[in-house]
Tab-separated table of C-alpha atoms in Angstrom:
chain	number	residue	atom	x	y	z
L	636	ILE	CA	30.925	30.533	12.644
L	637	MET	CA	33.597	32.921	11.825
L	638	ASN	CA	32.975	36.514	10.950
L	639	VAL	CA	32.736	36.460	7.103
L	640	SER	CA	34.620	38.837	4.818
L	641	SER	CA	36.344	38.390	1.419
L	642	ARG	CA	39.625	39.312	3.192
L	643	ILE	CA	39.684	36.138	5.142
L	644	PHE	CA	41.636	34.397	2.344
L	645	PHE	CA	43.882	37.519	1.607
L	646	LYS	CA	47.612	37.596	1.875
L	647	LYS	CA	47.591	34.298	3.941
L	648	LYS	CA	49.753	31.193	3.901
L	649	ILE	CA	47.574	28.387	2.530
L	650	LEU	CA	48.215	24.714	1.971
L	651	ILE	CA	45.981	23.114	-0.644
L	652	TYR	CA	45.772	19.459	0.093
L	653	GLY	CA	44.480	17.287	-2.859
L	654	MET	CA	45.121	18.208	-6.417
L	655	GLY	CA	41.908	16.940	-7.994
L	656	LYS	CA	39.190	19.108	-9.533
L	657	SER	CA	38.326	21.137	-6.421
L	658	GLY	CA	41.901	21.514	-5.312
L	659	LEU	CA	43.008	22.987	-8.639
L	660	SER	CA	39.987	25.266	-8.679
L	661	SER	CA	41.024	26.479	-5.229
L	662	TYR	CA	44.617	27.087	-6.365
L	663	HIS	CA	43.477	29.210	-9.371
L	664	PHE	CA	41.060	31.210	-7.254
L	665	LEU	CA	43.560	31.912	-4.475
L	666	LYS	CA	46.870	32.298	-6.070
L	667	LYS	CA	46.870	35.910	-6.867
L	668	ASN	CA	46.354	37.278	-3.452
L	669	ASN	CA	47.891	34.494	-1.192
L	670	TYR	CA	51.167	32.460	-0.604
L	671	ILE	CA	50.034	28.971	-1.964
L	672	TYR	CA	51.590	25.598	-1.260
L	673	LEU	CA	50.445	22.289	-2.693
L	674	TYR	CA	50.434	18.811	-1.433
L	675	ASP	CA	48.800	15.554	-2.618
L	676	ASP	CA	49.320	11.989	-1.242
L	677	TYR	CA	50.254	11.041	-4.817
L	678	LYS	CA	52.936	13.409	-5.903
L	679	ASN	CA	52.823	12.006	-9.533
L	680	ILE	CA	49.329	13.462	-9.987
L	681	ILE	CA	50.932	16.925	-10.549
L	682	LYS	CA	52.041	16.970	-13.996
L	683	ASN	CA	52.180	20.670	-14.671
L	684	LYS	CA	55.580	22.042	-14.224
L	685	SER	CA	54.287	25.528	-12.915
L	686	PHE	CA	52.488	23.704	-10.172
L	687	LYS	CA	55.541	21.585	-9.196
L	688	LYS	CA	57.462	24.562	-7.799
L	689	PHE	CA	54.677	25.106	-5.163
L	690	PHE	CA	54.659	21.356	-4.150
L	691	LEU	CA	55.909	20.642	-0.681
L	692	GLU	CA	57.499	17.416	0.504
L	693	LYS	CA	55.625	15.920	3.503
L	694	ASN	CA	58.679	16.504	5.994
L	695	LYS	CA	58.716	20.330	5.081
L	696	ILE	CA	54.977	20.886	5.805
L	697	HIS	CA	55.355	21.296	9.591
L	698	GLN	CA	58.158	23.890	9.101
L	699	ILE	CA	55.719	26.428	7.619
L	700	LYS	CA	53.049	28.292	9.779
L	701	PHE	CA	49.934	28.008	7.694
L	702	ASP	CA	46.936	30.061	8.244
L	703	TYR	CA	44.729	27.622	6.413
L	704	ILE	CA	44.633	24.163	4.911
L	705	VAL	CA	42.101	23.751	2.068
L	706	ILE	CA	41.106	20.064	1.968
L	707	SER	CA	39.526	18.298	-0.905
L	708	PRO	CA	36.388	16.410	-0.286
L	709	GLY	CA	37.800	12.993	-1.067
L	710	ILE	CA	40.365	13.186	1.600
L	711	ASN	CA	39.527	11.352	4.822
L	712	VAL	CA	41.451	13.112	7.723
L	713	ASN	CA	41.522	9.863	9.586
L	714	ASN	CA	43.135	8.024	6.887
L	715	CYS	CA	45.607	10.070	4.651
L	716	ASN	CA	49.272	10.908	4.571
L	717	LEU	CA	48.904	14.114	6.632
L	718	LYS	CA	46.495	12.686	9.202
L	719	ASN	CA	48.697	13.399	12.265
L	720	TYR	CA	49.433	16.980	11.057
L	721	LEU	CA	45.669	17.630	10.388
L	722	LYS	CA	44.578	16.213	13.819
L	723	LYS	CA	46.981	18.918	15.415
L	724	ASN	CA	45.528	21.657	13.305
L	725	PRO	CA	41.754	21.093	12.898
L	726	LYS	CA	40.777	24.715	13.125
L	727	LYS	CA	42.820	25.574	10.068
L	728	ILE	CA	40.961	23.096	7.849
L	729	VAL	CA	38.595	24.652	5.307
L	730	THR	CA	37.012	23.773	1.946
L	731	ASP	CA	36.396	25.352	-1.430
L	732	LEU	CA	32.904	25.956	-0.117
L	733	ASP	CA	34.202	28.366	2.534
L	734	ILE	CA	36.336	30.234	0.023
L	735	PHE	CA	33.325	30.613	-2.217
L	736	TYR	CA	31.136	31.834	0.678
L	737	SER	CA	33.846	34.459	1.828
L	738	HIS	CA	33.511	36.107	-1.627
L	739	TYR	CA	29.709	35.433	-2.340
L	740	SER	CA	27.846	35.597	1.009
L	741	ASN	CA	25.540	38.190	-0.199
L	742	ASN	CA	24.228	36.045	-3.175
L	743	LYS	CA	21.148	33.888	-2.868
L	744	ILE	CA	22.541	30.358	-2.167
L	745	ILE	CA	20.432	27.199	-2.386
L	746	THR	CA	22.121	24.075	-1.147
L	747	ILE	CA	20.734	20.604	-1.755
L	748	THR	CA	21.978	17.481	0.071
L	749	GLY	CA	20.551	14.114	1.153
L	750	THR	CA	21.491	10.440	0.465
L	751	ASN	CA	19.612	10.018	-2.738
L	752	GLY	CA	18.242	12.295	-5.521
L	753	LYS	CA	20.607	15.314	-5.033
L	754	SER	CA	21.860	15.584	-8.609
L	755	THR	CA	18.393	15.110	-10.135
L	756	THR	CA	16.706	17.709	-7.851
L	757	SER	CA	19.569	20.219	-8.329
L	758	LYS	CA	19.581	19.921	-12.071
L	759	LEU	CA	15.837	20.316	-12.371
L	760	LEU	CA	15.705	23.350	-10.028
L	761	HIS	CA	18.580	24.922	-12.063
L	762	ILE	CA	16.519	24.455	-15.321
L	763	ILE	CA	13.502	25.931	-13.683
L	764	LEU	CA	15.277	28.993	-12.505
L	765	LYS	CA	16.798	29.580	-15.905
L	766	ASN	CA	13.314	29.249	-17.421
L	767	HIS	CA	12.192	32.036	-15.114
L	768	LYS	CA	15.060	34.153	-16.492
L	769	LYS	CA	17.188	33.994	-13.430
L	770	ASP	CA	21.024	33.987	-13.563
L	771	ALA	CA	21.304	30.624	-11.921
L	772	ARG	CA	24.477	28.527	-11.685
L	773	LEU	CA	24.548	24.779	-11.100
L	774	CYS	CA	27.814	23.727	-9.164
L	775	GLY	CA	29.328	21.824	-6.317
L	776	ASN	CA	29.174	18.111	-6.389
L	777	ILE	CA	27.503	18.145	-9.900
L	778	GLY	CA	29.597	19.219	-12.797
L	779	LYS	CA	32.165	21.903	-12.143
L	780	PRO	CA	33.668	23.020	-8.922
L	781	ILE	CA	32.071	26.211	-7.487
L	782	LEU	CA	35.262	28.357	-7.817
L	783	LEU	CA	35.347	28.086	-11.501
L	784	GLU	CA	32.189	30.125	-11.910
L	785	LYS	CA	32.756	33.435	-13.767
L	786	ASN	CA	30.898	36.697	-14.443
L	787	ILE	CA	28.954	36.697	-11.269
L	788	SER	CA	26.638	39.523	-10.307
L	789	THR	CA	24.662	40.461	-7.184
L	790	LYS	CA	21.629	38.800	-8.814
L	791	THR	CA	23.443	35.372	-9.425
L	792	ILE	CA	21.642	32.545	-7.648
L	793	PHE	CA	23.735	29.492	-6.775
L	794	VAL	CA	22.282	25.941	-6.752
L	795	ILE	CA	24.839	23.873	-4.878
L	796	GLU	CA	24.779	20.125	-4.716
L	797	ALA	CA	26.626	19.294	-1.605
L	798	SER	CA	27.878	15.793	-0.524
L	799	SER	CA	28.439	15.004	3.152
L	800	TYR	CA	32.286	15.016	2.239
L	801	GLN	CA	32.106	18.672	1.127
L	802	ILE	CA	30.029	19.807	4.259
L	803	GLU	CA	32.034	17.791	6.753
L	804	TYR	CA	35.127	20.027	6.804
L	805	SER	CA	33.546	23.491	5.858
L	806	LYS	CA	33.786	26.047	8.698
L	807	ILE	CA	32.182	29.254	7.467
L	808	PHE	CA	29.756	28.224	4.524
L	809	LYS	CA	26.253	29.206	5.102
L	810	THR	CA	23.149	28.772	2.778
L	811	ASP	CA	19.970	30.784	2.649
L	812	TYR	CA	18.049	27.726	1.658
L	813	ALA	CA	19.050	24.255	2.915
L	814	MET	CA	17.344	21.283	1.517
L	815	ILE	CA	17.937	17.851	2.952
L	816	LEU	CA	15.924	15.333	0.685
L	817	ASN	CA	16.233	12.204	2.640
L	818	ILE	CA	18.516	10.300	4.867
L	819	SER	CA	19.630	6.653	4.870
L	820	PRO	CA	22.883	4.947	5.915
L	821	ASP	CA	25.716	5.773	3.512
L	822	HIS	CA	29.431	6.429	3.495
L	823	LEU	CA	29.593	4.855	6.962
L	824	GLU	CA	33.108	3.600	6.280
L	825	ARG	CA	33.992	7.297	6.279
L	826	HIS	CA	31.742	8.842	8.887
L	827	ARG	CA	31.937	5.841	11.193
L	828	SER	CA	28.369	5.924	12.291
L	829	ILE	CA	24.882	6.913	11.098
L	830	LYS	CA	24.782	9.547	13.822
L	831	ASN	CA	27.943	11.254	12.596
L	832	TYR	CA	26.705	11.122	8.881
L	833	VAL	CA	23.350	12.815	9.928
L	834	ASN	CA	25.202	15.515	11.959
L	835	VAL	CA	27.432	16.308	8.928
L	836	LYS	CA	24.384	16.751	6.636
L	837	PHE	CA	22.489	18.699	9.304
L	838	LYS	CA	25.366	21.174	9.673
L	839	LEU	CA	23.690	22.868	6.825
L	840	VAL	CA	20.788	23.705	8.994
L	841	THR	CA	22.757	24.466	12.303
L	842	ASN	CA	24.941	26.989	10.454
L	843	GLN	CA	21.820	28.935	9.305
L	844	SER	CA	20.645	32.371	10.784
L	845	THR	CA	17.004	33.474	11.601
L	846	ARG	CA	16.642	34.811	7.969
L	847	ASP	CA	17.271	31.350	6.364
L	848	PHE	CA	14.971	28.435	5.477
L	849	ALA	CA	15.552	24.720	5.897
L	850	TYR	CA	13.440	22.096	3.878
L	851	MET	CA	13.091	18.592	5.036
L	852	ASN	CA	10.565	15.815	5.974
L	853	VAL	CA	10.287	16.394	9.742
L	854	LYS	CA	8.868	12.872	10.031
L	855	ASP	CA	12.229	11.317	8.750
L	856	LYS	CA	13.410	9.294	11.853
L	857	TYR	CA	16.916	10.621	11.531
L	858	LEU	CA	16.070	14.200	11.007
L	859	LYS	CA	13.481	14.195	13.646
L	860	LYS	CA	16.127	13.301	16.244
L	861	ALA	CA	18.506	15.904	14.756
L	862	ILE	CA	15.859	18.628	14.995
L	863	LYS	CA	15.411	17.654	18.593
L	864	ASP	CA	19.146	17.514	19.536
L	865	ASN	CA	20.271	20.727	17.790
L	866	LYS	CA	19.781	24.416	18.297
L	867	ILE	CA	18.127	25.781	15.099
L	868	PHE	CA	17.700	29.382	14.169
L	869	SER	CA	16.348	29.117	10.650
L	870	LYS	CA	12.742	28.490	9.783
L	871	ILE	CA	12.227	24.694	9.255
L	872	ILE	CA	9.616	24.031	6.288
L	873	ASN	CA	8.174	20.554	6.344
L	874	VAL	CA	8.177	18.841	2.979
L	875	ASN	CA	5.984	15.656	2.076
L	876	LEU	CA	4.086	14.313	-0.863
L	877	LYS	CA	0.908	15.945	0.042
L	878	ILE	CA	2.232	19.055	-1.679
L	879	LEU	CA	1.869	17.121	-5.105
L	880	ASN	CA	-1.886	16.185	-4.518
L	881	LYS	CA	-3.275	19.138	-6.534
L	882	ILE	CA	-0.988	18.798	-9.351
L	883	LYS	CA	-0.332	15.050	-9.597
L	884	LYS	CA	-2.647	14.647	-12.504
L	885	LYS	CA	-0.837	17.159	-14.524
L	886	ILE	CA	2.492	15.163	-14.185
L	887	THR	CA	2.651	13.013	-17.487
L	888	ASN	CA	6.463	12.295	-17.481
L	889	PRO	CA	6.869	8.578	-16.529
L	890	TYR	CA	10.248	9.552	-14.891
L	891	PHE	CA	8.320	11.099	-12.092
L	892	PHE	CA	6.081	8.122	-11.366
L	893	THR	CA	8.548	6.579	-8.945
L	894	ARG	CA	8.190	7.467	-5.319
L	895	GLY	CA	11.784	8.628	-4.996
L	896	ASN	CA	11.303	11.051	-7.901
L	897	GLN	CA	8.066	12.342	-6.586
L	898	GLU	CA	9.743	13.151	-3.225
L	899	ASN	CA	12.349	15.124	-5.194
L	900	LEU	CA	9.407	16.958	-6.892
L	901	SER	CA	7.704	17.761	-3.503
L	902	PHE	CA	10.984	19.728	-2.608
L	903	ILE	CA	10.987	21.544	-5.837
L	904	PHE	CA	7.327	22.640	-5.575
L	905	SER	CA	8.062	23.634	-1.899
L	906	ILE	CA	10.956	25.992	-2.619
L	907	ALA	CA	9.181	27.267	-5.729
L	908	LYS	CA	6.473	28.791	-3.637
L	909	LYS	CA	9.142	30.738	-1.575
L	910	LEU	CA	10.883	31.913	-4.698
L	911	ASN	CA	7.666	32.867	-6.480
L	912	LEU	CA	8.142	30.546	-9.400
L	913	LYS	CA	4.971	29.689	-11.441
L	914	ASN	CA	3.483	26.153	-11.326
L	915	LYS	CA	2.510	26.335	-14.946
L	916	ASN	CA	6.171	26.780	-16.092
L	917	ILE	CA	7.386	24.231	-13.599
L	918	LEU	CA	4.892	21.490	-14.937
L	919	GLN	CA	6.046	22.182	-18.549
L	920	ILE	CA	9.753	21.640	-17.549
L	921	ILE	CA	8.870	18.487	-15.524
L	922	ASN	CA	7.037	16.872	-18.236
L	923	LYS	CA	9.809	17.456	-20.711
L	924	PHE	CA	12.648	16.585	-18.210
L	925	LYS	CA	14.751	13.654	-19.469
L	926	GLY	CA	16.509	12.875	-16.174
L	927	LEU	CA	20.260	12.497	-15.637
L	928	LYS	CA	22.020	9.708	-17.136
L	929	PHE	CA	22.086	6.279	-15.092
L	930	ARG	CA	19.711	7.740	-12.469
L	931	GLN	CA	16.278	5.996	-12.914
L	932	GLU	CA	16.858	6.470	-16.591
L	933	ILE	CA	14.196	4.897	-18.872
L	934	ILE	CA	16.200	3.214	-21.645
L	935	TYR	CA	13.205	1.314	-23.297
L	936	ASN	CA	9.667	1.821	-22.721
L	937	SER	CA	6.644	0.016	-24.531
L	938	ASN	CA	3.306	-1.043	-23.337
L	939	LYS	CA	4.835	-4.541	-22.449
L	940	VAL	CA	8.307	-3.837	-21.043
L	941	THR	CA	10.079	-0.837	-19.358
L	942	CYS	CA	13.887	-0.979	-18.974
L	943	ILE	CA	15.413	1.303	-16.235
L	944	ASN	CA	19.140	1.959	-16.019
L	945	ASP	CA	19.741	3.203	-12.399
L	946	SER	CA	23.466	2.319	-12.223
L	947	LYS	CA	24.019	5.412	-9.797
L	948	ALA	CA	21.995	3.396	-7.186
L	949	THR	CA	24.716	2.340	-4.630
L	950	SER	CA	22.337	1.446	-1.711
L	951	PHE	CA	19.271	-0.391	-1.033
L	952	ALA	CA	17.448	2.904	-0.017
L	953	SER	CA	18.017	4.163	-3.438
L	954	SER	CA	16.735	0.980	-5.207
L	955	ILE	CA	13.660	0.695	-2.915
L	956	ASN	CA	12.469	4.068	-3.912
L	957	VAL	CA	12.051	2.738	-7.383
L	958	LEU	CA	10.792	-0.698	-6.497
L	959	LYS	CA	7.857	0.599	-4.541
L	960	SER	CA	6.349	1.930	-7.614
L	961	LEU	CA	6.740	-1.041	-9.953
L	962	LYS	CA	4.492	-4.190	-10.428
L	963	LYS	CA	6.446	-7.057	-12.000
L	964	VAL	CA	10.189	-6.472	-11.831
L	965	PHE	CA	13.463	-8.346	-12.965
L	966	TRP	CA	15.950	-6.576	-10.520
L	967	ILE	CA	19.643	-6.820	-11.329
L	968	VAL	CA	21.993	-6.083	-8.298
L	969	GLY	CA	25.678	-6.505	-7.548
L	970	GLY	CA	28.910	-4.770	-6.572
L	971	ILE	CA	30.592	-3.673	-3.392
L	972	PRO	CA	27.899	-3.288	-0.627
L	973	LYS	CA	27.819	-0.252	1.535
L	974	LEU	CA	28.805	-0.697	5.194
L	975	GLY	CA	25.520	-1.032	7.405
L	976	ASP	CA	23.183	-1.215	4.475
L	977	LYS	CA	19.937	-3.281	4.911
L	978	PHE	CA	17.181	-4.341	2.576
L	979	THR	CA	14.066	-3.067	4.424
L	980	LEU	CA	11.288	-4.300	2.093
L	981	LYS	CA	8.854	-6.705	3.930
L	982	LYS	CA	8.195	-10.056	2.302
L	983	LYS	CA	4.645	-9.102	1.263
L	984	GLU	CA	6.125	-6.120	-0.538
L	985	CYS	CA	8.409	-8.536	-2.735
L	986	LYS	CA	5.853	-10.679	-4.386
L	987	ASN	CA	6.416	-9.450	-7.834
L	988	ILE	CA	10.249	-9.019	-7.558
L	989	CYS	CA	12.819	-11.489	-8.948
L	990	VAL	CA	16.470	-10.679	-8.203
L	991	TYR	CA	19.499	-11.426	-10.295
L	992	ILE	CA	22.730	-11.044	-8.392
L	993	PHE	CA	26.014	-10.644	-10.153
L	994	GLY	CA	29.595	-10.347	-9.024
L	995	LYS	CA	31.753	-11.401	-6.043
L	996	ASN	CA	29.646	-10.253	-3.164
L	997	GLN	CA	26.717	-12.635	-3.593
L	998	SER	CA	26.703	-13.902	0.015
L	999	PHE	CA	25.939	-10.414	1.211
L	1000	PHE	CA	22.829	-10.100	-1.001
L	1001	ILE	CA	21.662	-13.529	-0.433
L	1002	LYS	CA	21.677	-12.969	3.433
L	1003	GLN	CA	19.584	-9.723	2.747
L	1004	PHE	CA	17.068	-11.459	0.490
L	1005	ARG	CA	16.814	-14.959	1.966
L	1006	ASN	CA	13.145	-15.756	2.797
L	1007	LYS	CA	11.892	-12.532	1.268
L	1008	LEU	CA	12.202	-13.031	-2.558
L	1009	SER	CA	13.414	-15.389	-5.208
L	1010	PHE	CA	16.847	-14.853	-6.674
L	1011	TYR	CA	19.584	-16.190	-8.936
L	1012	CYS	CA	23.372	-15.715	-8.633
L	1013	PHE	CA	25.709	-15.188	-11.644
L	1014	LYS	CA	29.517	-14.527	-11.940
L	1015	ASP	CA	29.107	-11.266	-13.916
L	1016	LEU	CA	26.638	-8.795	-15.218
L	1017	LYS	CA	26.703	-10.308	-18.853
L	1018	ASN	CA	25.360	-13.754	-17.507
L	1019	ALA	CA	22.824	-12.015	-15.293
L	1020	ILE	CA	21.421	-10.117	-18.360
L	1021	GLN	CA	21.207	-13.183	-20.532
L	1022	LYS	CA	19.102	-14.895	-17.866
L	1023	VAL	CA	16.874	-11.876	-17.329
L	1024	LEU	CA	16.112	-11.610	-21.125
L	1025	TYR	CA	15.468	-15.318	-21.312
L	1026	ASP	CA	13.066	-15.108	-18.318
L	1027	LEU	CA	11.448	-12.023	-19.829
L	1028	LYS	CA	10.242	-14.086	-22.735
L	1029	ILE	CA	9.028	-17.187	-20.869
L	1030	LYS	CA	7.534	-15.597	-17.693
L	1031	ASN	CA	4.985	-13.293	-19.296
L	1032	LYS	CA	2.054	-15.759	-18.863
L	1033	ASN	CA	-0.508	-13.127	-17.681
L	1034	ASN	CA	0.571	-10.520	-20.120
L	1035	LEU	CA	1.492	-8.073	-17.338
L	1036	HIS	CA	3.638	-5.139	-17.930
L	1037	GLN	CA	7.314	-6.050	-16.934
L	1038	THR	CA	10.223	-3.887	-15.913
L	1039	ILE	CA	13.931	-4.712	-16.096
L	1040	LEU	CA	15.564	-2.665	-13.232
L	1041	PHE	CA	19.263	-2.295	-13.186
L	1042	SER	CA	19.691	-0.750	-9.694
L	1043	PRO	CA	22.808	-2.428	-8.366
L	1044	SER	CA	22.396	-1.124	-4.710
L	1045	ALA	CA	26.224	-1.267	-4.299
L	1046	ALA	CA	29.334	0.482	-5.402
L	1047	SER	CA	30.837	-0.285	-8.772
L	1048	PHE	CA	34.488	-0.453	-8.029
L	1049	ASP	CA	34.892	-4.169	-7.950
L	1050	SER	CA	34.435	-4.502	-11.756
L	1051	PHE	CA	34.046	-0.756	-13.077
L	1052	LYS	CA	35.745	2.571	-12.835
L	1053	ASN	CA	32.511	4.210	-11.670
L	1054	PHE	CA	28.781	4.036	-11.900
L	1055	GLU	CA	28.860	5.818	-15.386
L	1056	GLU	CA	31.013	3.058	-16.882
L	1057	ARG	CA	28.906	0.327	-15.240
L	1058	GLY	CA	25.772	2.039	-16.830
L	1059	LYS	CA	27.273	2.262	-20.192
L	1060	TYR	CA	28.215	-1.426	-20.176
L	1061	PHE	CA	24.622	-2.308	-19.086
L	1062	ASN	CA	23.246	-0.360	-22.162
L	1063	PHE	CA	25.837	-2.083	-24.396
L	1064	LEU	CA	24.670	-5.488	-23.295
L	1065	LEU	CA	21.104	-4.737	-23.833
L	1066	LYS	CA	21.882	-3.631	-27.370
L	1067	LYS	CA	24.177	-6.660	-27.939
L	1068	TYR	CA	21.417	-9.049	-26.800
L	1069	LYS	CA	18.807	-7.276	-29.162
L	1070	ILE	CA	16.398	-6.205	-26.265
L	1071	LYS	CA	14.050	-4.352	-28.889
L	1072	LYS	CA	13.785	-7.621	-30.908
L	1073	ILE	CA	12.849	-9.562	-27.768
L	1074	ILE	CA	10.290	-7.056	-26.565
L	1075	ASN	CA	8.641	-7.155	-30.025
L	1076	VAL	CA	8.366	-10.988	-29.844
L	1077	ILE	CA	6.759	-11.061	-26.265
């Protein structure tokens, strides 16, 4: 790790590569004290005339001796316009997390990563800190870029949601509290192997000092290996569901009845202990917490039927966390599967699950589900939902509580702009086909 001082990015020649949200925030943060140049693979993205004068053509970039290249998280150095230039200059690559850290290294920083549950855990922790009258800021992968935060004092606490893409290219960023919620194969088309993916996440821990803390489930097979293979200076705090044993009865919010969300809670209570936060206050907030949109979001809930919109689920691991806590499930899946993803539930755990597969990638899902559970295939989400609602009416012979689970276990880009658009469409279809009326008839 470099020696950290706010002068690292002072009077330097800096190329900002990628003009999305984080690139623009880096530009505004650095422009006053540095010599800034801009580049994006898609030149047309830059509409603002005042930016255009700083924009470099690709063939001019190698003519300038840059001190740093600030790279946006969405850019893959192995597959972009400047890949050859970046491969020649790996030491110059930094991120907005590095710029942030060079200015605020003395503040308390809590960084949350993991494959699933990052946003929910970050949001919940932020609300809890605010409730304890702390000046807490929620930033990073959730909401606004970290460099847009204003009016920061020495008492400001940062809660950062960090994706593997953000951590991967950072050089000097360090966090006082690192939380790795869970690991399952994800983003392998970018990281190329699960080993690389785990190593990127684990960088949060290997960059820590003896004064810092790392929270994780040490029995997780991927993290167990990472702990063994790396030199670690920080104190590792093991987190598991046992921490909830004493307080489980006091949790009345159905949002936290799923295993995945209970795991998220175990991290919250674990760090709360270290930060001297009061359990009584935390429980009040948990029981009122609505959850984030399209993340295990309960859309309808009656004594007969629960309907969950989990459009954010882009891998099997994410969906399995919900499935494990449900009894009779109509599970809707479809989209672009993640490279290396596997459905790991055993046949006996699938007894009460019926799957409705929609979209173009049915063969992938059929291969995963064959001989384990019953499934139907549909050309689109609309047809799948019509069949689910029909089955909901006719299959309730034993008067069991039933759950419609929209947890696609795949990316949305084959039919939708993003998971939010996919989630909204699901809600629209339920309304269109009068789900409330159907539930009342059952």
